[in-house]
Amino acid sequence: MNERPVMMKIEKAVDEAKDTKTFWFSGRVGAKPGQFVMLWLPGSGQKPFGISYQERGSFALTIRRVGGFTKELFKLGTGDRVGIQGPYGKPFSMKGDNVVLIGGGYGTAPLALLADEMARKGKNVHMITGAAGKEFLLYQKRFEKSKVKTTYATDDGSFGHKGFCTECLVDSVKSGNIDYVYCCGPEKMMVKVFEICNKKEIPGEFSLERYMKCGFGVCGSCTLDPTGWRVCKDGPVFTLEQLKKVDEFGKYKRDGSGKKGKL
Amino acid sequence: MSGLKVDLCGLKLKNPLILASGILGVTKSSLKNVAQNGAGAVTIKSVSREPRKGHKTPIIQVDGDVMINAVGYSNPGLSESRKEFTGLGEVGVPVIASILGTDAEEFAYMAGNFLPGDFSAVELPLSCPHTPGYGMLAGQGTPEATYEITAAVKKSTKLPVIVKLSPSIQALGEVAKAAEKAGADAINMGNTVGPGMFIDARAKKPVLDFKFGGLSGPAIKAISVRCVYDVYKAVRIPVIGTGGVTTGIDAIEMIMAGASAVGVGSAVHYRDMDVFRKIADEMSVFMKSEGYPSVNEMVGLAHE
């Protein structure tokens, strides 16, 4: 683990989807699926990103351009250096033999690494991934080449199921043999997945996003109500049973000053 | 263990370990979590009159036994914080407020409008080394400013007032005496050391976005212990010893230097959330084997 940021060269920056790039680095971070690194852009800040690929001697982060920090990052390419610190956080447990992984938008990124690892262990992995439109869908070629079963959903119906990916989950769990669900995406979507799993009594794990500053459990920015769990250290992955105790799940989150606000 | 009980200017603590301000104290839930992990009291993250975003990340970095931070007093401001820190009885241990001001008048305003709430005491950090307008960077660490601010706050609240001093102050005794003379009920000795700076050789830049920050962690313990030793000699009011305490033996050393209670902060990183329970257990083991029936019996022993 890198306690301080280690300046690493970007091997390549690949267009993954609209406004979304995958940044490849050579070297090992030894991350488990669901863990994240703090990416430092000197002068622009430091933000957490889930690891989306990990292969022998290299790893990658898939990042959507959403604000000032990612705008700066997207200007960088092969040979430019950024600081990589971590990995941090509690990973997915990899429990279950017949599992559904359900990702919304770039929430699919950490689940794709989980899909790789679980498929490698011989588990039956069904990946359900949703996005606003076809142009935002991630990793179609990657999943085609793997043993992972895939279902796509788009809000505008431009590819796969027209509608929310959670509707595909409802169909999938009807089969009755799903024994574990892993989820990452917009919180409103995760609440829906939580409800489906809870009703069907299927255990699950969810990767939460909150305003993180330090990334290793001391600043208190990302703590949850009312348990006080730290998303960066006690999470970002929480079980369904844990989330039953998190009142703020699906309701609100805090900003960088600590003020409560909308999701 | 009952031998760990202390009375700190009227606050009854089950053990002398106090969560230091700035670590985890952003929300009531977080304070409760710390209390459940064994802290004797907890301090909230400092609150200013207006909301503050704080400095840009990175705000905290670690290099072995040294932690450096320049968080920049991020907080949601007076009115949001009042909402956040209500019903503090749920926390289960005494909660200490920490309030900010750019001058004595603003400190008095904060004390008058934020306190008492459900708080048990209030701390005045006149010692932050990395936030323009506040603490050391605003000259609040002089005997004159310390006297003026402490006296103004004392007039505005009935809660016990704890003045938090910087280990970077040369004339520590004089500043501590000024706080005592102004009516302070306790001294928290101290804040982070420095400021210092980490530079990344490959980035060719300071790692903290604010460039410099206060040092904490096990490496600063010797400085904190000496400061507590000096302040204990200078004043009669109780001293909280803060800085670098990570183990039960560290806490005992701080107490023997003169501390009646001990601040714990960065150790949350080094030994995780339950560091409070771990330190308390280690103190109990030491006290049992050395035959000390109470913490009180050990306070200032190094002076004898």
PDB file of C-alpha atoms in Angstrom, chain B residues 113-219:
ATOM      1  CA  ASN B 113     -24.773  31.999  20.384  1.00  0.00           C
ATOM      2  CA  PHE B 114     -23.430  28.455  20.097  1.00  0.00           C
ATOM      3  CA  LEU B 115     -23.297  27.618  23.809  1.00  0.00           C
ATOM      4  CA  PRO B 116     -24.254  26.068  26.085  1.00  0.00           C
ATOM      5  CA  GLY B 117     -26.457  23.731  24.004  1.00  0.00           C
ATOM      6  CA  ASP B 118     -25.824  20.231  25.313  1.00  0.00           C
ATOM      7  CA  PHE B 119     -22.099  20.810  25.627  1.00  0.00           C
ATOM      8  CA  SER B 120     -20.145  20.153  28.815  1.00  0.00           C
ATOM      9  CA  ALA B 121     -17.277  22.560  28.147  1.00  0.00           C
ATOM     10  CA  VAL B 122     -15.862  24.765  25.427  1.00  0.00           C
ATOM     11  CA  GLU B 123     -12.388  24.775  23.930  1.00  0.00           C
ATOM     12  CA  LEU B 124     -10.711  27.771  22.320  1.00  0.00           C
ATOM     13  CA  PRO B 125      -8.088  26.731  19.777  1.00  0.00           C
ATOM     14  CA  LEU B 126      -5.809  29.755  19.862  1.00  0.00           C
ATOM     15  CA  SER B 127      -3.141  27.611  18.293  1.00  0.00           C
ATOM     16  CA  CYS B 128      -3.951  26.405  14.757  1.00  0.00           C
ATOM     17  CA  PRO B 129      -0.782  26.769  12.664  1.00  0.00           C
ATOM     18  CA  HIS B 130      -2.294  26.632   9.175  1.00  0.00           C
ATOM     19  CA  THR B 131      -5.464  28.705   8.788  1.00  0.00           C
ATOM     20  CA  PRO B 132      -5.131  32.404   7.892  1.00  0.00           C
ATOM     21  CA  GLY B 133      -7.227  34.615  10.165  1.00  0.00           C
ATOM     22  CA  TYR B 134      -7.249  32.158  13.046  1.00  0.00           C
ATOM     23  CA  GLY B 135      -4.960  30.812  15.764  1.00  0.00           C
ATOM     24  CA  MET B 136      -1.220  31.287  15.449  1.00  0.00           C
ATOM     25  CA  LEU B 137      -1.526  32.920  12.020  1.00  0.00           C
ATOM     26  CA  ALA B 138      -3.713  35.618  13.600  1.00  0.00           C
ATOM     27  CA  GLY B 139      -1.457  36.184  16.598  1.00  0.00           C
ATOM     28  CA  GLN B 140      -3.890  34.524  19.026  1.00  0.00           C
ATOM     29  CA  GLY B 141      -1.053  32.686  20.764  1.00  0.00           C
ATOM     30  CA  THR B 142       0.386  35.737  22.583  1.00  0.00           C
ATOM     31  CA  PRO B 143      -0.240  36.341  26.318  1.00  0.00           C
ATOM     32  CA  GLU B 144      -2.211  39.516  25.512  1.00  0.00           C
ATOM     33  CA  ALA B 145      -4.493  37.960  22.870  1.00  0.00           C
ATOM     34  CA  THR B 146      -4.962  34.827  24.973  1.00  0.00           C
ATOM     35  CA  TYR B 147      -6.007  36.926  27.970  1.00  0.00           C
ATOM     36  CA  GLU B 148      -8.369  39.085  25.932  1.00  0.00           C
ATOM     37  CA  ILE B 149     -10.089  36.200  24.128  1.00  0.00           C
ATOM     38  CA  THR B 150     -10.370  33.989  27.205  1.00  0.00           C
ATOM     39  CA  ALA B 151     -11.806  36.813  29.303  1.00  0.00           C
ATOM     40  CA  ALA B 152     -14.335  37.678  26.586  1.00  0.00           C
ATOM     41  CA  VAL B 153     -15.505  34.073  26.328  1.00  0.00           C
ATOM     42  CA  LYS B 154     -15.695  33.670  30.110  1.00  0.00           C
ATOM     43  CA  LYS B 155     -18.110  36.626  30.195  1.00  0.00           C
ATOM     44  CA  SER B 156     -20.289  34.979  27.539  1.00  0.00           C
ATOM     45  CA  THR B 157     -20.675  31.455  28.907  1.00  0.00           C
ATOM     46  CA  LYS B 158     -20.965  29.574  32.160  1.00  0.00           C
ATOM     47  CA  LEU B 159     -19.403  26.428  30.698  1.00  0.00           C
ATOM     48  CA  PRO B 160     -15.854  25.522  31.717  1.00  0.00           C
ATOM     49  CA  VAL B 161     -13.441  27.136  29.260  1.00  0.00           C
ATOM     50  CA  ILE B 162     -10.439  25.188  27.968  1.00  0.00           C
ATOM     51  CA  VAL B 163      -7.708  27.128  26.189  1.00  0.00           C
ATOM     52  CA  LYS B 164      -5.756  25.125  23.607  1.00  0.00           C
ATOM     53  CA  LEU B 165      -2.165  26.239  23.204  1.00  0.00           C
ATOM     54  CA  SER B 166       0.425  25.638  20.533  1.00  0.00           C
ATOM     55  CA  PRO B 167       3.660  23.758  21.277  1.00  0.00           C
ATOM     56  CA  SER B 168       5.361  26.286  19.002  1.00  0.00           C
ATOM     57  CA  ILE B 169       4.944  29.062  21.586  1.00  0.00           C
ATOM     58  CA  GLN B 170       8.288  29.942  23.141  1.00  0.00           C
ATOM     59  CA  ALA B 171       6.969  31.612  26.301  1.00  0.00           C
ATOM     60  CA  LEU B 172       4.458  28.858  27.043  1.00  0.00           C
ATOM     61  CA  GLY B 173       4.331  29.540  30.774  1.00  0.00           C
ATOM     62  CA  GLU B 174       3.394  33.186  30.239  1.00  0.00           C
ATOM     63  CA  VAL B 175       0.624  32.352  27.791  1.00  0.00           C
ATOM     64  CA  ALA B 176      -0.750  29.640  30.061  1.00  0.00           C
ATOM     65  CA  LYS B 177      -0.688  32.073  33.018  1.00  0.00           C
ATOM     66  CA  ALA B 178      -2.500  34.681  30.923  1.00  0.00           C
ATOM     67  CA  ALA B 179      -5.251  32.148  30.179  1.00  0.00           C
ATOM     68  CA  GLU B 180      -5.477  31.212  33.852  1.00  0.00           C
ATOM     69  CA  LYS B 181      -5.612  34.840  34.937  1.00  0.00           C
ATOM     70  CA  ALA B 182      -8.438  35.464  32.450  1.00  0.00           C
ATOM     71  CA  GLY B 183     -10.425  32.697  34.113  1.00  0.00           C
ATOM     72  CA  ALA B 184      -9.662  29.625  31.969  1.00  0.00           C
ATOM     73  CA  ASP B 185     -10.741  26.416  33.682  1.00  0.00           C
ATOM     74  CA  ALA B 186      -8.162  24.217  31.954  1.00  0.00           C
ATOM     75  CA  ILE B 187      -5.345  24.319  29.415  1.00  0.00           C
ATOM     76  CA  ASN B 188      -5.239  21.901  26.518  1.00  0.00           C
ATOM     77  CA  MET B 189      -1.543  21.575  25.736  1.00  0.00           C
ATOM     78  CA  GLY B 190      -1.385  21.369  22.722  1.00  0.00           C
ATOM     79  CA  ASN B 191      -2.059  21.634  19.070  1.00  0.00           C
ATOM     80  CA  THR B 192      -0.064  20.275  16.131  1.00  0.00           C
ATOM     81  CA  VAL B 193       3.634  21.136  15.890  1.00  0.00           C
ATOM     82  CA  GLY B 194       5.360  23.234  13.281  1.00  0.00           C
ATOM     83  CA  PRO B 195       4.080  23.972  10.731  1.00  0.00           C
ATOM     84  CA  GLY B 196       6.000  21.559   8.571  1.00  0.00           C
ATOM     85  CA  MET B 197       6.035  20.566   4.926  1.00  0.00           C
ATOM     86  CA  PHE B 198       6.164  17.362   2.878  1.00  0.00           C
ATOM     87  CA  ILE B 199       7.549  17.717  -0.648  1.00  0.00           C
ATOM     88  CA  ASP B 200       7.155  15.036  -3.275  1.00  0.00           C
ATOM     89  CA  ALA B 201      10.416  14.742  -5.186  1.00  0.00           C
ATOM     90  CA  ARG B 202       8.812  13.508  -8.398  1.00  0.00           C
ATOM     91  CA  ALA B 203       5.953  15.988  -8.340  1.00  0.00           C
ATOM     92  CA  LYS B 204       8.452  18.701  -7.332  1.00  0.00           C
ATOM     93  CA  LYS B 205       5.735  20.189  -5.135  1.00  0.00           C
ATOM     94  CA  PRO B 206       4.510  20.260  -1.546  1.00  0.00           C
ATOM     95  CA  VAL B 207       2.025  17.413  -1.091  1.00  0.00           C
ATOM     96  CA  LEU B 208      -0.522  19.356   0.957  1.00  0.00           C
ATOM     97  CA  ASP B 209      -2.399  21.709  -1.328  1.00  0.00           C
ATOM     98  CA  PHE B 210      -1.997  24.401   1.357  1.00  0.00           C
ATOM     99  CA  LYS B 211       1.751  23.613   1.140  1.00  0.00           C
ATOM    100  CA  PHE B 212       2.387  23.566   4.903  1.00  0.00           C
ATOM    101  CA  GLY B 213       0.527  22.057   7.828  1.00  0.00           C
ATOM    102  CA  GLY B 214       0.642  21.033  11.465  1.00  0.00           C
ATOM    103  CA  LEU B 215       2.531  17.905  12.477  1.00  0.00           C
ATOM    104  CA  SER B 216       1.073  15.221  14.711  1.00  0.00           C
ATOM    105  CA  GLY B 217       1.530  11.514  15.308  1.00  0.00           C
ATOM    106  CA  PRO B 218       3.883   9.502  17.547  1.00  0.00           C
ATOM    107  CA  ALA B 219       6.914  11.524  16.404  1.00  0.00           C
TER     108      ALA B 219
END
